[in-house]
Coordinates of C-alpha atoms and ligand atoms in Angstrom, one line a residue:
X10 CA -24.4 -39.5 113.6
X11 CA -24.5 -35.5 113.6
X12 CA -21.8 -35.5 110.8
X13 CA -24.2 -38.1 108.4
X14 CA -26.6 -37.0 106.2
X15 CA -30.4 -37.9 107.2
X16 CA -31.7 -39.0 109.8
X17 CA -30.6 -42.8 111.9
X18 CA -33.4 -44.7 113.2
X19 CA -32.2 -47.0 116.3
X20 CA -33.8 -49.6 118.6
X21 CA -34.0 -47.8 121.7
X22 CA -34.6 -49.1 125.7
X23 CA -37.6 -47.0 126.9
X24 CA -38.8 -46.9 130.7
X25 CA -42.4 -47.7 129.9
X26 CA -42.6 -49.2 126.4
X27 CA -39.8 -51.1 126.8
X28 CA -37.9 -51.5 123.5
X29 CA -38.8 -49.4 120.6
X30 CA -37.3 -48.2 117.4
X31 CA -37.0 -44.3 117.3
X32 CA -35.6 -41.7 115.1
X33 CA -32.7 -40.0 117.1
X34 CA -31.6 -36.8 116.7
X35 CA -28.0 -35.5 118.1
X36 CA -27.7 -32.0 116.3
X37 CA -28.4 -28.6 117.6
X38 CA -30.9 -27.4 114.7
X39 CA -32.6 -31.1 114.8
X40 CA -33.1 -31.0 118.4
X41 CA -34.0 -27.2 118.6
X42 CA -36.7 -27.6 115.8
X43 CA -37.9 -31.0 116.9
X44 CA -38.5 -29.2 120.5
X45 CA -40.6 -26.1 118.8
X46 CA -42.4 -28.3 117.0
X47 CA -46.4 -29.3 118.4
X48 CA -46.6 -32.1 116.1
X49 CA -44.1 -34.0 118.5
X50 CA -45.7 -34.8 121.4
X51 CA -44.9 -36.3 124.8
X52 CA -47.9 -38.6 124.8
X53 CA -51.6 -39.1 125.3
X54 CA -52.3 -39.2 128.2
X55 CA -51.9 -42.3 130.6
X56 CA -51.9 -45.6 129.0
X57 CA -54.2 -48.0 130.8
X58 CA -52.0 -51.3 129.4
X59 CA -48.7 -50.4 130.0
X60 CA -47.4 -51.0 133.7
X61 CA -48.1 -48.1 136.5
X62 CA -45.1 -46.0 136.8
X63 CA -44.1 -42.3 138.2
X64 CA -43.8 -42.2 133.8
X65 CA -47.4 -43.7 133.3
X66 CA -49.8 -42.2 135.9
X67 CA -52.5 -39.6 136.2
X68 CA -51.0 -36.1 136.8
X69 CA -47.7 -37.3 135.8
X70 CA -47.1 -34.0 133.7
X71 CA -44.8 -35.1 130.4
X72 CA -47.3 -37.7 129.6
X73 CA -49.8 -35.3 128.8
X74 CA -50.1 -33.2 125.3
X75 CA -52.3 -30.5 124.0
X76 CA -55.1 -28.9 125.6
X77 CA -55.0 -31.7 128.2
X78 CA -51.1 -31.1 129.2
X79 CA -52.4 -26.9 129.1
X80 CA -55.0 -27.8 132.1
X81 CA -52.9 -29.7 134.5
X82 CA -49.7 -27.3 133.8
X83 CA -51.9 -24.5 134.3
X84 CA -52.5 -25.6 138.3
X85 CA -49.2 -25.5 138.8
X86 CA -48.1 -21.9 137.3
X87 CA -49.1 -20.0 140.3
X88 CA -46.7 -21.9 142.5
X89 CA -43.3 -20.8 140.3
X90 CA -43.9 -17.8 139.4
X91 CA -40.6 -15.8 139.5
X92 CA -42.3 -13.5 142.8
X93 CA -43.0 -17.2 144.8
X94 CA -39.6 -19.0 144.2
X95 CA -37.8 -15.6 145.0
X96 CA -39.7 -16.1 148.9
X97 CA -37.8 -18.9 149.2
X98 CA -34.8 -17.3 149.1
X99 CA -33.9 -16.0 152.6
X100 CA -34.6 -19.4 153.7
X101 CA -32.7 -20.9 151.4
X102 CA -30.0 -18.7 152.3
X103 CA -29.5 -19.8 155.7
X104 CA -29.8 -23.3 154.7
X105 CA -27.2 -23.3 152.3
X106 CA -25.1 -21.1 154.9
X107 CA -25.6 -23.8 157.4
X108 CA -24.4 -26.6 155.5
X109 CA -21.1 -25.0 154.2
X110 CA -20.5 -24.0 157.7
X111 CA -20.8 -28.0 158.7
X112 CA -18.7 -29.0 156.5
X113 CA -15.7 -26.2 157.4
X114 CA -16.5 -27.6 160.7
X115 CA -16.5 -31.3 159.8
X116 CA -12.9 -30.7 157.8
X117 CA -11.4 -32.4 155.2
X118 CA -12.1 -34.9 153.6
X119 CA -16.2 -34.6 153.3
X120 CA -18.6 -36.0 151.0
X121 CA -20.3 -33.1 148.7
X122 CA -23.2 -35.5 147.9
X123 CA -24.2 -36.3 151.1
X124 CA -22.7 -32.9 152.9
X125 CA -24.5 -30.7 150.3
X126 CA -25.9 -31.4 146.9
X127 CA -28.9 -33.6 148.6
X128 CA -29.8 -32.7 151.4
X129 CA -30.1 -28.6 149.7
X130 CA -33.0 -29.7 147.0
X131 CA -34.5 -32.6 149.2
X132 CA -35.2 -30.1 152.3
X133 CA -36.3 -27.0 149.1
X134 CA -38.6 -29.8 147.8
X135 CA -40.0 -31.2 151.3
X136 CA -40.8 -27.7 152.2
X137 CA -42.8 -26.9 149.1
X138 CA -44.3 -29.5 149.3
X139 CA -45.2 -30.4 152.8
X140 CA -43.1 -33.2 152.9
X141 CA -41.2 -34.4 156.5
X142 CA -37.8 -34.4 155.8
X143 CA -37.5 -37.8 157.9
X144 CA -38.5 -39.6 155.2
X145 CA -35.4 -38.8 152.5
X146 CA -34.4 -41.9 152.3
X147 CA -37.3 -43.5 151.5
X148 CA -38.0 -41.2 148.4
X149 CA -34.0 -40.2 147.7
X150 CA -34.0 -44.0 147.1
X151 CA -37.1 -44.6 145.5
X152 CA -35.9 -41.3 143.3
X153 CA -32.9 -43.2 142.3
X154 CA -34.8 -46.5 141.1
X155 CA -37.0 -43.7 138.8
X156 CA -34.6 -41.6 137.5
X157 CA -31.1 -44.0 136.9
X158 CA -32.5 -45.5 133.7
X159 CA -31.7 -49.2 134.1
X160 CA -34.3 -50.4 136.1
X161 CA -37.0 -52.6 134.5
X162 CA -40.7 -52.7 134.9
X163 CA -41.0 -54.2 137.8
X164 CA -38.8 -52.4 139.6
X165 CA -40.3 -49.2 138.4
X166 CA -43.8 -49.8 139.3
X167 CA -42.7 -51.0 143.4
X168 CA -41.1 -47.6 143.5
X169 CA -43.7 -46.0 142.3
X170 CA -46.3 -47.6 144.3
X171 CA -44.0 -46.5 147.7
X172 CA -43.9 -43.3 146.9
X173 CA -47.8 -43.4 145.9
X174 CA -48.4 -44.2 149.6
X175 CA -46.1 -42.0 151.5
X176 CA -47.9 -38.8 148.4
X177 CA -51.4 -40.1 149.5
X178 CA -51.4 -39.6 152.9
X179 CA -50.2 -35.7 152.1
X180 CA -52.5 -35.2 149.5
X181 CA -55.5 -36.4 152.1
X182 CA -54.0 -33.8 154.8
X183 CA -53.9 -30.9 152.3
X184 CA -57.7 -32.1 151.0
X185 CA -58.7 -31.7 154.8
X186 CA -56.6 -28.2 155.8
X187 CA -55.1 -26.9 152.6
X188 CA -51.3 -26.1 153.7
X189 CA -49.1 -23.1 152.4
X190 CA -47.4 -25.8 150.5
X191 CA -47.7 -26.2 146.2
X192 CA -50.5 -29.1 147.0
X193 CA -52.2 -26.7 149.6
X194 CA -52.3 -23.7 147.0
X195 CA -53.4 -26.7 144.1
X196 CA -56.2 -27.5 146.6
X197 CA -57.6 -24.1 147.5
X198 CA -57.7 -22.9 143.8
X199 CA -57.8 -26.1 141.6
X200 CA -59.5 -28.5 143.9
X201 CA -62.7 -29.0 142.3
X202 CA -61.3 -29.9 138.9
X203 CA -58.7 -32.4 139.8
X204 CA -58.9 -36.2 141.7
X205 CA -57.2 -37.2 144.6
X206 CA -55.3 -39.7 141.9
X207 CA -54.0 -36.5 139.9
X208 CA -52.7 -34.6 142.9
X209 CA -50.7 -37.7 144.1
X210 CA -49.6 -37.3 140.5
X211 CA -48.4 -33.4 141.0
X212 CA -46.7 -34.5 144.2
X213 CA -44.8 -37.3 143.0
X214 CA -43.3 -35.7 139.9
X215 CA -42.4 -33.0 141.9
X216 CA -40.7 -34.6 144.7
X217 CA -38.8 -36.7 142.3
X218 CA -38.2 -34.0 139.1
X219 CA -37.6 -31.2 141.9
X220 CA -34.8 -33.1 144.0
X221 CA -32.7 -35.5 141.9
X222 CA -32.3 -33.2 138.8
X223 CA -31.2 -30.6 141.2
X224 CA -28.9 -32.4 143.2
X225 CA -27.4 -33.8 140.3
X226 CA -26.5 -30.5 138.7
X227 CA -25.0 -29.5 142.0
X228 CA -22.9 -32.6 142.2
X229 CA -21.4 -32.8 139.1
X230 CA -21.2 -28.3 138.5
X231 CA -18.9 -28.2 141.7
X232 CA -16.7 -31.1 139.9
X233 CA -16.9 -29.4 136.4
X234 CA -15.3 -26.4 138.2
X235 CA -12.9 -28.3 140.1
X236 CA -11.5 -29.4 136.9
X237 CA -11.5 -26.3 135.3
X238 CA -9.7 -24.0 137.4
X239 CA -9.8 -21.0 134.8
X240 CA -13.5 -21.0 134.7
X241 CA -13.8 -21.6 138.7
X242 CA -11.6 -18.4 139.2
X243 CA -13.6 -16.4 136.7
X244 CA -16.7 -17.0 138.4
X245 CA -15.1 -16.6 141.5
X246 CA -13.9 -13.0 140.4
X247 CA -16.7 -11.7 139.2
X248 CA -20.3 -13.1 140.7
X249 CA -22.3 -11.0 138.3
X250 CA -21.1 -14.1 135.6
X251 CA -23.2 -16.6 138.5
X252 CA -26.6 -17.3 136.0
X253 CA -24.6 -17.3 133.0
X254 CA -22.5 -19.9 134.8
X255 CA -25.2 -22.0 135.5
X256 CA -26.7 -21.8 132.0
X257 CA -23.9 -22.6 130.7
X258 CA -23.3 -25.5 133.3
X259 CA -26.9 -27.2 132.4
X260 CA -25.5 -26.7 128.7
X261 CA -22.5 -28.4 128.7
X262 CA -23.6 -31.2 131.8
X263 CA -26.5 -32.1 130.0
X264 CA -28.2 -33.8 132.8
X265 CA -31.4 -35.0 131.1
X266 CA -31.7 -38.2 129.6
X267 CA -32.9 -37.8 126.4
X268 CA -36.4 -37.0 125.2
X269 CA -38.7 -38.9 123.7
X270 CA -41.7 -38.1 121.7
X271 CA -44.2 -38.7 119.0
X272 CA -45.2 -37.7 115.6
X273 CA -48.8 -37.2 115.3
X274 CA -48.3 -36.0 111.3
X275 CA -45.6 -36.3 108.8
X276 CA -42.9 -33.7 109.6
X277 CA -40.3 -32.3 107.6
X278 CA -37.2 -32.0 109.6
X279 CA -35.0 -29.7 108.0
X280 CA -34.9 -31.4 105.1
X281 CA -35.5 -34.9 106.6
X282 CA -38.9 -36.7 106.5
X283 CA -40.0 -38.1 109.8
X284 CA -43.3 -40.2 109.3
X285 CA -47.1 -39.9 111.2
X286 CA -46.3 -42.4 114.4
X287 CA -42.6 -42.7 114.7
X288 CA -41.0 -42.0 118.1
X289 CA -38.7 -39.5 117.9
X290 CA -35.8 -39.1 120.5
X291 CA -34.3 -36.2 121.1
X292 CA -30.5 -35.8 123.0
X293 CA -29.9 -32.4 125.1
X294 CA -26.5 -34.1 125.3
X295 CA -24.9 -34.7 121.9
X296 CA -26.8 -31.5 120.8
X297 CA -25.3 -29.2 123.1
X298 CA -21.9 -30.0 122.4
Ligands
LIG25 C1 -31.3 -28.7 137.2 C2 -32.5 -28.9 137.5 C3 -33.5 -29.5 136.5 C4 -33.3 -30.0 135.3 C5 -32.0 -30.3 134.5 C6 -34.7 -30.4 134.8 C7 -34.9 -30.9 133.6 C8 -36.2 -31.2 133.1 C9 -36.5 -31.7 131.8 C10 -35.4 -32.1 130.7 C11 -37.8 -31.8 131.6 C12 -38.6 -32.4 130.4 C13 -38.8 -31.3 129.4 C14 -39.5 -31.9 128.2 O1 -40.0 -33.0 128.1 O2 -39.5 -31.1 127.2 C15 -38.4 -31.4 132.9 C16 -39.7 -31.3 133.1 C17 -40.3 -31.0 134.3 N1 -39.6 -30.5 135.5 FE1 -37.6 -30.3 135.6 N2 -35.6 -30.0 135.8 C18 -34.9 -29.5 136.8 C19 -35.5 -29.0 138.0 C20 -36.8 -29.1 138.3 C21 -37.4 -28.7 139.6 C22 -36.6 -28.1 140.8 C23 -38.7 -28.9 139.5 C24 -39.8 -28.7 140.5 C25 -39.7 -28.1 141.7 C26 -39.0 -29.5 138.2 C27 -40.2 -29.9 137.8 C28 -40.5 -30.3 136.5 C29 -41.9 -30.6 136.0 C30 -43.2 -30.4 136.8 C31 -41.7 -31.0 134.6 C32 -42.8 -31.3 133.7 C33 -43.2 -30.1 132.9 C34 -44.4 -30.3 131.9 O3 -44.5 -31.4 131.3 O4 -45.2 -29.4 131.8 N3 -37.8 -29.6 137.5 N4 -37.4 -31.0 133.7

């Protein structure tokens, strides 16, 4: 597909509106213009008559476009700024210190999943957001059902709903005494202009977006490494090479599934036309290679 000319439109399995024909685009310049480009949007807002998922409920972020997308996102800003995250770090430090030193202790052979790339985002994300650990496996799993791609509807919108519940009953103790969590600092300084429904909607995207993406990456770097000893020993000779490692690692893993969005005009591609309406998907994967 990246070596034809124009552009391929496909039928195309989509979490919420099931199947649908979209244009796809797998090169570089398509995919970078297509993502700089406001007349593709993520979507409008929730849609009432399509089934209640994590993908298709209010605060859900991506669903959102425009000015609509800018007030919700804007809630948010104050918790990841640079000078927050970077307080995390001590903490983080010891955690990640404690875990390496278990599995030294526990000795070959050890499981990195479970040892490591987990548990390391699960307890970052149950921290920021007020979330007891205990319950991992209920949203690790319910995380899995979301994220993995395959799952239809119905499957979707029960693990949704459980992770609704478990979300609720956070959002109404930050509502009561705001915590030092992301949904404590949403409360104190947003609290007015969003509903209980919405936060639940902050909480869940970010327990799910903030864990699994993260543990992924973690996962499958350490394995990209493994198999390329030349690159493992040049980052393990120099550590001032450490972010552009990691960039390049997100490059070349190319976690995300791809993207899918809509065109609210007619757009000229470079050179290709891509009509008012038409979904539009957009692979991180194929274009990054
Ligand atoms: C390696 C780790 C991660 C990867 C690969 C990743 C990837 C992505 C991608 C591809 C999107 C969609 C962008 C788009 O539609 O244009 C996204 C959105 C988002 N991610 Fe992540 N993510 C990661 C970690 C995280 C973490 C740790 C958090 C939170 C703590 C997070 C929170 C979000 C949120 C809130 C959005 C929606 C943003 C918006 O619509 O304004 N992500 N992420």
């Amino acid at each position: 597909m990246r070596v034809e000319d124009g552009l391929p439109r496909l039928r195309v399995f989509h979490p919420v509106r099931g199947e649908i024909e979209a244009v796809v685009l797998t090169r570089y310049s398509d995919v970078r213009a297509a993502f700089a480009d406001e007349r593709l949007v993520t979507g409008n807002g929730i849609d009432a008559t399509l089934p209640r998922t994590l993908f298709n409920r209010p605060g859900f972020l991506p669903a959102y476009s425009g000015p609509e997308h800018s007030r919700l996102r804007r809630m948010l800003t104050g918790s990841f700024t640079v000078r927050q995250v970077e307080q995390l770090r001590p903490a983080m430090e010891t955690m990640v210190c404690d875990h390496l030193d278990a599995m030294v202790e526990h000795g070959p052979v050890v499981d990195l999943v479970e040892a490591f790339a987990l548990p390391i985002p699960s307890l970052t994300i149950c921290e920021l957001l007020d979330v007891p650990y205990g319950t991992r496996s209920m949203f690790q799993r319910c995380s899995q059902v979301i994220t993995d791609g395959t799952a239809d509807a119905d499957r979707l919108v029960a693990a949704s709903a459980e992770l609704n519940v478990a979300m609720a009953d956070i959002v109404t103790r930050n509502r009561a005494t705001p915590g030092d969590g992301v949904l404590g600092t949403v409360v104190r300084e947003h609290g007015a202009e969003l509903t209980d429904d919405e936060l639940i909607g902050f909480g869940t995207t970010l327990l799910v977006g903030g864990h699994e993406t993260t543990a992924t990456m973690l996962a499958l770097s350490v394995l990209a490494l493994l198999r390329n000893p030349h690159q493992l020993a040049a980052l393990r000779d120099d550590p001032a090479v450490t972010g552009t490692a990691v960039e390049e690692l997100l490059r070349h893993l190319a976690i995300p599934a791809p993207l899918l969005r809509t065109a609210v005009a007619d757009i000229d591609l470079n050179g290709n036309r891509i009509d008012a309406g038409e979904h539009v998907l957009l692979s991180p994967l194929t274009a990054d290679r």
